[in-house]
Short mmCIF file of C-alpha atoms and ligand atoms in Angstrom, two decimals:
data_model
loop_
_atom_site.label_atom_id
_atom_site.label_comp_id
_atom_site.label_asym_id
_atom_site.label_seq_id
_atom_site.Cartn_x
_atom_site.Cartn_y
_atom_site.Cartn_z
CA UNK A 1 0.00 0.00 0.00
CA UNK A 2 3.06 2.28 0.21
CA UNK A 3 4.10 1.80 -3.42
CA UNK A 4 1.16 -0.09 -4.94
CA UNK A 5 1.70 -2.14 -8.08
CA UNK A 6 0.19 -5.06 -10.02
CA UNK A 7 -3.40 -3.80 -9.74
CA UNK A 8 -6.10 -2.33 -11.93
CA UNK A 9 -9.03 -0.14 -10.94
CA UNK A 10 -12.42 -1.10 -12.38
CA UNK A 11 -15.45 0.99 -11.41
CA UNK A 12 -13.52 2.47 -8.48
CA UNK A 13 -12.53 -0.96 -7.09
CA UNK A 14 -9.03 -2.45 -6.96
CA UNK A 15 -8.36 -5.79 -8.66
CA UNK A 16 -5.05 -7.70 -8.66
CA UNK A 17 -3.60 -8.05 -12.15
CA UNK A 18 -0.37 -9.82 -11.25
CA UNK A 19 0.05 -11.27 -7.77
CA UNK A 20 3.84 -11.33 -7.94
CA UNK A 21 3.78 -7.64 -8.85
CA UNK A 22 1.42 -6.98 -5.95
CA UNK A 23 3.86 -8.59 -3.52
CA UNK A 24 7.15 -7.41 -5.03
CA UNK A 25 6.20 -3.74 -5.18
CA UNK A 26 8.97 -1.16 -5.78
CA UNK A 27 9.68 -0.54 -2.08
CA UNK A 28 9.22 -4.18 -0.96
CA UNK A 29 12.89 -5.32 -1.00
CA UNK A 30 14.06 -2.24 0.92
CA UNK A 31 11.28 -2.47 3.53
CA UNK A 32 11.80 -6.18 4.05
CA UNK A 33 15.59 -5.93 4.34
CA UNK A 34 15.52 -2.81 6.56
CA UNK A 35 12.80 -4.12 8.87
CA UNK A 36 14.22 -7.62 9.31
CA UNK A 37 17.75 -6.29 9.87
CA UNK A 38 16.22 -3.78 12.32
CA UNK A 39 14.73 -6.65 14.34
CA UNK A 40 18.04 -8.55 14.42
CA UNK A 41 19.84 -5.37 15.49
CA UNK A 42 17.24 -4.68 18.20
CA UNK A 43 17.43 -8.22 19.58
CA UNK A 44 21.22 -8.19 19.48
CA UNK A 45 21.35 -5.03 21.59
CA UNK A 46 19.06 -6.71 24.14
CA UNK A 47 21.52 -9.64 24.32
CA UNK A 48 24.44 -7.19 24.64
CA UNK A 49 22.62 -5.33 27.46
CA UNK A 50 21.95 -8.57 29.39
CA UNK A 51 25.56 -9.69 28.93
CA UNK A 52 26.81 -6.33 30.23
CA UNK A 53 24.47 -6.58 33.21
CA UNK A 54 25.77 -10.09 34.06
CA UNK A 55 29.39 -8.96 33.76
CA UNK A 56 28.87 -5.89 35.94
CA UNK A 57 27.27 -8.07 38.63
CA UNK A 58 29.97 -10.71 38.35
CA UNK A 59 27.26 -13.32 37.68
CA UNK A 60 27.71 -16.09 35.04
CA UNK A 61 30.85 -14.30 33.90
CA UNK A 62 31.97 -16.91 31.34
CA UNK A 63 28.57 -16.98 29.64
CA UNK A 64 28.34 -13.17 29.80
CA UNK A 65 31.68 -12.84 27.99
CA UNK A 66 30.61 -15.17 25.18
CA UNK A 67 27.27 -13.33 24.82
CA UNK A 68 28.92 -9.90 24.71
CA UNK A 69 31.76 -10.82 22.37
CA UNK A 70 29.78 -12.88 19.84
CA UNK A 71 26.90 -10.42 19.65
CA UNK A 72 29.20 -7.43 19.18
CA UNK A 73 30.87 -9.28 16.28
CA UNK A 74 27.41 -9.88 14.79
CA UNK A 75 26.56 -6.19 15.22
CA UNK A 76 29.85 -5.24 13.54
CA UNK A 77 28.25 -6.67 10.42
CA UNK A 78 24.56 -5.85 11.02
CA UNK A 79 24.73 -2.17 12.00
CA UNK A 80 26.60 -0.99 8.87
CA UNK A 81 24.25 -3.17 6.76
CA UNK A 82 21.26 -1.49 8.42
CA UNK A 83 22.62 1.99 7.69
CA UNK A 84 23.44 1.05 4.10
CA UNK A 85 19.98 -0.44 3.48
CA UNK A 86 18.38 2.60 5.18
CA UNK A 87 20.28 4.86 2.77
CA UNK A 88 19.08 2.84 -0.25
CA UNK A 89 15.55 2.87 1.17
CA UNK A 90 15.73 6.68 1.28
CA UNK A 91 16.60 6.84 -2.45
CA UNK A 92 13.61 4.59 -3.15
CA UNK A 93 11.33 6.85 -1.08
CA UNK A 94 12.59 9.91 -2.99
CA UNK A 95 11.56 8.19 -6.23
CA UNK A 96 8.18 6.69 -5.26
CA UNK A 97 6.95 8.79 -2.31
CA UNK A 98 8.43 12.25 -2.90
CA UNK A 99 5.95 14.08 -0.62
CA UNK A 100 6.91 11.76 2.24
CA UNK A 101 10.59 12.42 1.65
CA UNK A 102 10.01 16.19 1.52
CA UNK A 103 8.24 15.91 4.91
CA UNK A 104 11.02 13.74 6.38
CA UNK A 105 13.55 16.40 5.38
CA UNK A 106 11.19 19.37 5.99
CA UNK A 107 12.02 20.81 2.55
CA UNK A 108 9.41 23.31 1.41
CA UNK A 109 10.95 24.38 -1.90
CA UNK A 110 12.29 22.31 -4.77
CA UNK A 111 16.03 22.96 -4.51
CA UNK A 112 19.38 21.85 -5.82
CA UNK A 113 22.44 21.56 -3.55
CA UNK A 114 20.19 21.66 -0.52
CA UNK A 115 21.39 21.44 3.09
CA UNK A 116 20.55 18.77 5.67
CA UNK A 117 18.45 20.08 8.55
CA UNK A 118 19.84 18.53 11.73
CA UNK A 119 17.19 20.33 13.76
CA UNK A 120 14.25 22.63 12.96
CA UNK A 121 10.72 23.40 14.06
CA UNK A 122 8.66 23.01 10.84
CA UNK A 123 5.92 25.65 10.54
CA UNK A 124 3.36 24.39 7.97
CA UNK A 125 1.16 27.51 8.32
CA UNK A 126 3.96 29.73 6.94
CA UNK A 127 5.69 26.93 4.96
CA UNK A 128 9.06 27.55 6.60
CA UNK A 129 11.36 25.99 9.20
CA UNK A 130 12.10 27.87 12.41
CA UNK A 131 15.35 27.61 14.44
CA UNK A 132 16.90 25.47 11.71
CA UNK A 133 20.42 24.08 12.19
CA UNK A 134 21.60 23.00 8.74
CA UNK A 135 24.71 21.52 7.17
CA UNK A 136 25.23 22.88 3.62
CA UNK A 137 25.10 20.39 0.71
CA UNK A 138 24.72 17.39 3.03
CA UNK A 139 21.02 16.89 2.14
CA UNK A 140 21.85 16.63 -1.58
CA UNK A 141 24.77 14.34 -0.87
CA UNK A 142 22.75 11.91 1.27
CA UNK A 143 19.50 11.92 -0.70
CA UNK A 144 20.79 12.08 -4.27
CA UNK A 145 24.41 10.97 -3.76
CA UNK A 146 25.55 14.11 -5.63
CA UNK A 147 26.42 17.62 -4.40
CA UNK A 148 24.03 19.37 -6.79
CA UNK A 149 21.13 16.88 -6.67
CA UNK A 150 17.52 18.08 -6.46
CA UNK A 151 14.49 16.94 -4.46
CA UNK A 152 10.91 18.08 -4.74
CA UNK A 153 9.74 20.45 -2.01
CA UNK A 154 6.38 20.23 -0.23
CA UNK A 155 5.09 23.28 -2.11
CA UNK A 156 4.96 21.11 -5.25
CA UNK A 157 2.06 19.20 -3.65
CA UNK A 158 -1.42 20.55 -2.95
CA UNK A 159 -1.84 21.23 0.81
CA UNK A 160 -4.44 18.43 1.01
CA UNK A 161 -1.91 15.95 -0.48
CA UNK A 162 0.88 16.73 2.02
CA UNK A 163 1.68 14.60 5.06
CA UNK A 164 2.18 16.17 8.49
CA UNK A 165 5.77 17.43 8.58
CA UNK A 166 6.95 17.57 12.21
CA UNK A 167 6.23 13.92 13.11
CA UNK A 168 8.12 12.25 10.20
CA UNK A 169 10.89 14.87 10.53
CA UNK A 170 11.58 14.12 14.22
CA UNK A 171 10.78 10.38 14.08
CA UNK A 172 13.30 9.96 11.24
CA UNK A 173 15.99 11.83 13.19
CA UNK A 174 15.40 9.68 16.26
CA UNK A 175 15.79 6.49 14.14
CA UNK A 176 18.91 7.67 12.32
CA UNK A 177 20.40 9.13 15.54
CA UNK A 178 20.02 5.77 17.26
CA UNK A 179 21.49 4.01 14.19
CA UNK A 180 24.66 6.12 14.42
CA UNK A 181 24.81 5.70 18.21
CA UNK A 182 24.74 1.94 17.61
CA UNK A 183 27.61 2.32 15.14
CA UNK A 184 29.56 4.30 17.77
CA UNK A 185 29.04 1.49 20.31
CA UNK A 186 30.28 -1.09 17.81
CA UNK A 187 33.32 1.08 16.99
CA UNK A 188 34.07 1.49 20.72
CA UNK A 189 33.95 -2.30 21.08
CA UNK A 190 36.66 -2.69 18.41
CA UNK A 191 38.89 -0.23 20.29
CA UNK A 192 38.32 -2.01 23.60
CA UNK A 193 39.07 -5.41 22.05
CA UNK A 194 42.32 -3.96 20.74
CA UNK A 195 43.09 -2.75 24.31
CA UNK A 196 42.04 -6.17 25.76
CA UNK A 197 39.53 -4.47 28.05
CA UNK A 198 36.18 -5.26 26.42
CA UNK A 199 34.93 -7.15 29.48
CA UNK A 200 36.35 -4.93 32.23
CA UNK A 201 35.51 -1.44 31.03
CA UNK A 202 32.69 -0.45 33.39
CA UNK A 203 31.64 2.64 31.40
CA UNK A 204 31.31 0.53 28.24
CA UNK A 205 29.27 -2.13 30.04
CA UNK A 206 26.99 0.64 31.42
CA UNK A 207 26.62 2.05 27.91
CA UNK A 208 25.72 -1.43 26.58
CA UNK A 209 23.04 -1.74 29.26
CA UNK A 210 21.60 1.66 28.32
CA UNK A 211 21.45 0.55 24.65
CA UNK A 212 19.11 -2.37 25.52
CA UNK A 213 15.79 -0.61 24.83
CA UNK A 214 17.01 1.71 22.05
CA UNK A 215 16.46 -0.73 19.17
CA UNK A 216 12.75 -0.82 20.04
CA UNK A 217 12.68 3.00 20.02
CA UNK A 218 14.37 3.04 16.59
CA UNK A 219 11.89 0.49 15.19
CA UNK A 220 8.91 2.48 16.48
CA UNK A 221 10.42 5.73 15.17
CA UNK A 222 10.99 4.11 11.73
CA UNK A 223 7.47 2.80 11.65
CA UNK A 224 6.08 6.21 12.67
CA UNK A 225 8.10 7.86 9.88
CA UNK A 226 6.74 5.38 7.37
CA UNK A 227 3.10 5.51 8.38
CA UNK A 228 2.66 9.19 9.23
CA UNK A 229 4.75 10.04 6.16
CA UNK A 230 2.33 8.20 3.87
CA UNK A 231 -0.63 10.34 5.00
CA UNK A 232 -3.12 11.48 3.76
CA UNK A 233 -3.18 8.16 1.89
CA UNK A 234 -3.94 4.60 2.93
CA UNK A 235 -3.02 3.32 -0.53
CA UNK A 236 -0.38 5.81 -1.61
CA UNK A 237 -1.71 8.24 -4.22
CA UNK A 238 -4.88 6.18 -4.75
CA UNK A 239 -7.07 5.88 -1.67
CA UNK A 240 -7.26 8.57 1.00
CA UNK A 241 -7.34 7.63 4.66
CA UNK A 242 -10.53 9.61 5.05
CA UNK A 243 -12.20 7.46 2.35
CA UNK A 244 -10.87 4.16 3.70
CA UNK A 245 -13.61 3.46 6.20
CA UNK A 246 -16.01 0.88 4.71
CA UNK A 247 -19.53 2.38 4.50
CA UNK A 248 -20.95 -0.47 6.61
CA UNK A 249 -18.52 0.29 9.46
CA UNK A 250 -19.26 2.94 12.03
CA UNK A 251 -16.58 4.97 13.80
CA UNK A 252 -17.67 3.37 17.09
CA UNK A 253 -16.92 -0.14 15.71
CA UNK A 254 -13.41 0.90 14.74
CA UNK A 255 -12.85 2.50 18.13
CA UNK A 256 -14.09 -0.64 19.92
CA UNK A 257 -11.76 -2.97 17.99
CA UNK A 258 -8.86 -0.57 18.53
CA UNK A 259 -9.54 -0.52 22.27
CA UNK A 260 -9.75 -4.34 22.30
CA UNK A 261 -6.31 -4.51 20.66
CA UNK A 262 -4.94 -2.05 23.21
CA UNK A 263 -6.29 -4.08 26.13
CA UNK A 264 -4.82 -7.33 24.75
CA UNK A 265 -1.42 -5.74 24.13
CA UNK A 266 -1.43 -4.02 27.51
CA UNK A 267 -1.73 -7.49 29.04
CA UNK A 268 0.69 -9.31 26.71
CA UNK A 269 3.56 -6.81 26.74
CA UNK A 270 3.93 -6.17 30.49
CA UNK A 271 3.58 -9.95 31.13
CA UNK A 272 6.31 -10.68 28.59
CA UNK A 273 8.56 -8.04 30.17
CA UNK A 274 8.01 -9.49 33.67
CA UNK A 275 8.74 -13.06 32.50
CA UNK A 276 11.81 -11.98 30.50
CA UNK A 277 13.13 -9.93 33.45
CA UNK A 278 12.77 -12.98 35.72
CA UNK A 279 14.71 -15.16 33.27
CA UNK A 280 17.43 -12.54 32.95
CA UNK A 281 17.76 -12.14 36.74
CA UNK A 282 18.14 -15.92 37.10
CA UNK A 283 21.02 -15.90 34.57
CA UNK A 284 21.88 -18.68 32.13
CA UNK A 285 21.62 -22.30 33.29
CA UNK A 286 25.05 -23.77 33.85
CA UNK A 287 25.35 -27.40 32.72
CA UNK A 288 26.39 -29.65 35.67
CA UNK A 289 29.87 -31.20 35.32
CA UNK A 290 29.39 -34.91 34.67
CA UNK A 291 31.41 -37.02 37.12
CA UNK A 292 31.82 -40.78 36.63
CA UNK A 293 30.37 -42.83 39.50
CA UNK A 294 33.00 -44.78 41.44
CA UNK A 295 31.96 -48.37 41.68
CA UNK A 296 33.33 -50.91 44.14
CA UNK A 297 33.99 -54.62 43.50
CA UNK A 298 36.41 -56.70 41.44
CA UNK A 299 37.22 -55.49 37.95
CA UNK A 300 35.67 -57.73 35.30
CA UNK A 301 38.94 -57.84 33.32
CA UNK A 302 42.55 -57.88 34.47
CA UNK A 303 43.93 -54.40 35.01
CA UNK A 304 47.09 -53.85 32.99
CA UNK A 305 49.42 -51.54 34.86
CA UNK A 306 52.35 -50.19 32.96
CA UNK A 307 55.31 -49.38 35.12
CA UNK A 308 57.78 -47.29 33.29
CA UNK A 309 61.23 -47.66 34.67
CA UNK A 310 64.17 -46.15 32.90
CA UNK A 311 62.14 -46.09 29.64
CA UNK A 312 61.39 -49.88 29.75
CA UNK A 313 58.23 -51.71 30.77
CA UNK A 314 58.77 -54.74 32.96
C1 HEM B 1 21.08 4.96 10.64
C2 HEM B 1 20.60 4.95 9.50
C3 HEM B 1 19.18 4.67 9.09
C4 HEM B 1 18.66 5.15 7.94
C5 HEM B 1 19.36 6.03 6.89
C6 HEM B 1 17.28 4.68 7.85
C7 HEM B 1 16.41 4.98 6.83
C8 HEM B 1 15.08 4.64 6.78
C9 HEM B 1 14.16 5.02 5.76
C10 HEM B 1 14.50 5.87 4.55
C11 HEM B 1 12.96 4.50 6.08
C12 HEM B 1 11.71 4.51 5.22
C13 HEM B 1 10.76 5.58 5.33
C14 HEM B 1 9.72 5.30 4.28
O1 HEM B 1 9.92 5.71 3.13
O2 HEM B 1 8.72 4.68 4.56
C15 HEM B 1 13.10 3.75 7.30
C16 HEM B 1 12.09 3.05 7.92
C17 HEM B 1 12.28 2.20 8.99
N1 HEM B 1 13.44 2.07 9.71
FE1 HEM B 1 15.20 3.01 9.37
N2 HEM B 1 17.01 3.93 8.95
C18 HEM B 1 18.13 3.88 9.75
C19 HEM B 1 18.27 3.20 10.95
C20 HEM B 1 17.33 2.34 11.48
C21 HEM B 1 17.51 1.51 12.66
C22 HEM B 1 18.79 1.48 13.50
C23 HEM B 1 16.36 0.80 12.83
C24 HEM B 1 16.00 -0.22 13.88
C25 HEM B 1 16.84 -0.87 14.63
C26 HEM B 1 15.43 1.18 11.77
C27 HEM B 1 14.16 0.67 11.62
C28 HEM B 1 13.24 1.10 10.67
C29 HEM B 1 11.88 0.59 10.55
C30 HEM B 1 11.24 -0.50 11.39
C31 HEM B 1 11.28 1.29 9.51
C32 HEM B 1 9.85 1.11 8.98
C33 HEM B 1 9.88 0.26 7.72
C34 HEM B 1 8.47 0.05 7.16
O3 HEM B 1 7.52 -0.06 7.93
O4 HEM B 1 8.36 -0.02 5.94
N3 HEM B 1 16.06 2.11 10.98
N4 HEM B 1 14.41 3.86 7.71
#
């Protein structure tokens, strides 16, 4: 529904023309790769946080070391991949969802060689950014991979076709900010390995613990960017959100099912957190060392004892 394809519209209704085209829409590979890598990255930082917690407490130290070291090696690969795929995803968004990209970057005018706004308060009423902190040329470089590249500004779109600006703008910066923070943690781990102090550096272990929840924040921020950025459309460019409510459904029905979802999730999530916290506090199970039972009685076969005296057996 973000970049619809493989359909035809007959009498105002959508029909699939080619199922493979419906599934493999233009943004599908980027979304799949970025989301799945995002989940691996998020989970890995949870493992890293637990390992750091064990090491700081001096509990299950051997297991904690293996968890920390192996997962940081995995993240050495996954975090750069996530940033690379995110960058490619951005180019795809510029091509297929230009109004969303203009909102993400809070660009009002179509410009060449445009800067990157690190911070700004977008003001849609006056179509400007207030208190902007910008880096010249960086926007063009990141979004078009050239110094004089151009992107469409929001003014190119009718006001009723524009997404809200502030939410995608800030959500995107939270996601990318966390992505680069993750890269910094991975880079710090290389340095500490080199110094042979990966497991004893208390500030690094505290940082790893603090990173535990941040993957979830990045995922939610990415999702917010994607979904708020696609407004005012449910099916991008084809079906408006305001027209998406089936005529037979009343607003009250939608509200009731939404509330039911919220109740279920408000039970599931806190329960999962409590159970997971209990498991973490207990620490990993340590396999008992198998010891051979000592049996008494005569041996069933003669015992051959080798006495080595001056290099010769008797
Ligand atoms: C640091 C560099 C990053 C860049 C350049 C980047 C870029 C992007 C872009 C361009 C989008 C798509 C917006 C759209 O057109 O719909 C997106 C969405 C998303 N990002 Fe990131 N991202 C980065 C880091 C991360 C990290 C670290 C995570 C999670 C651990 C993450 C998770 C997500 C998720 C879950 C989505 C929503 C995908 C969807 O629903 O289709 N991103 N990101």
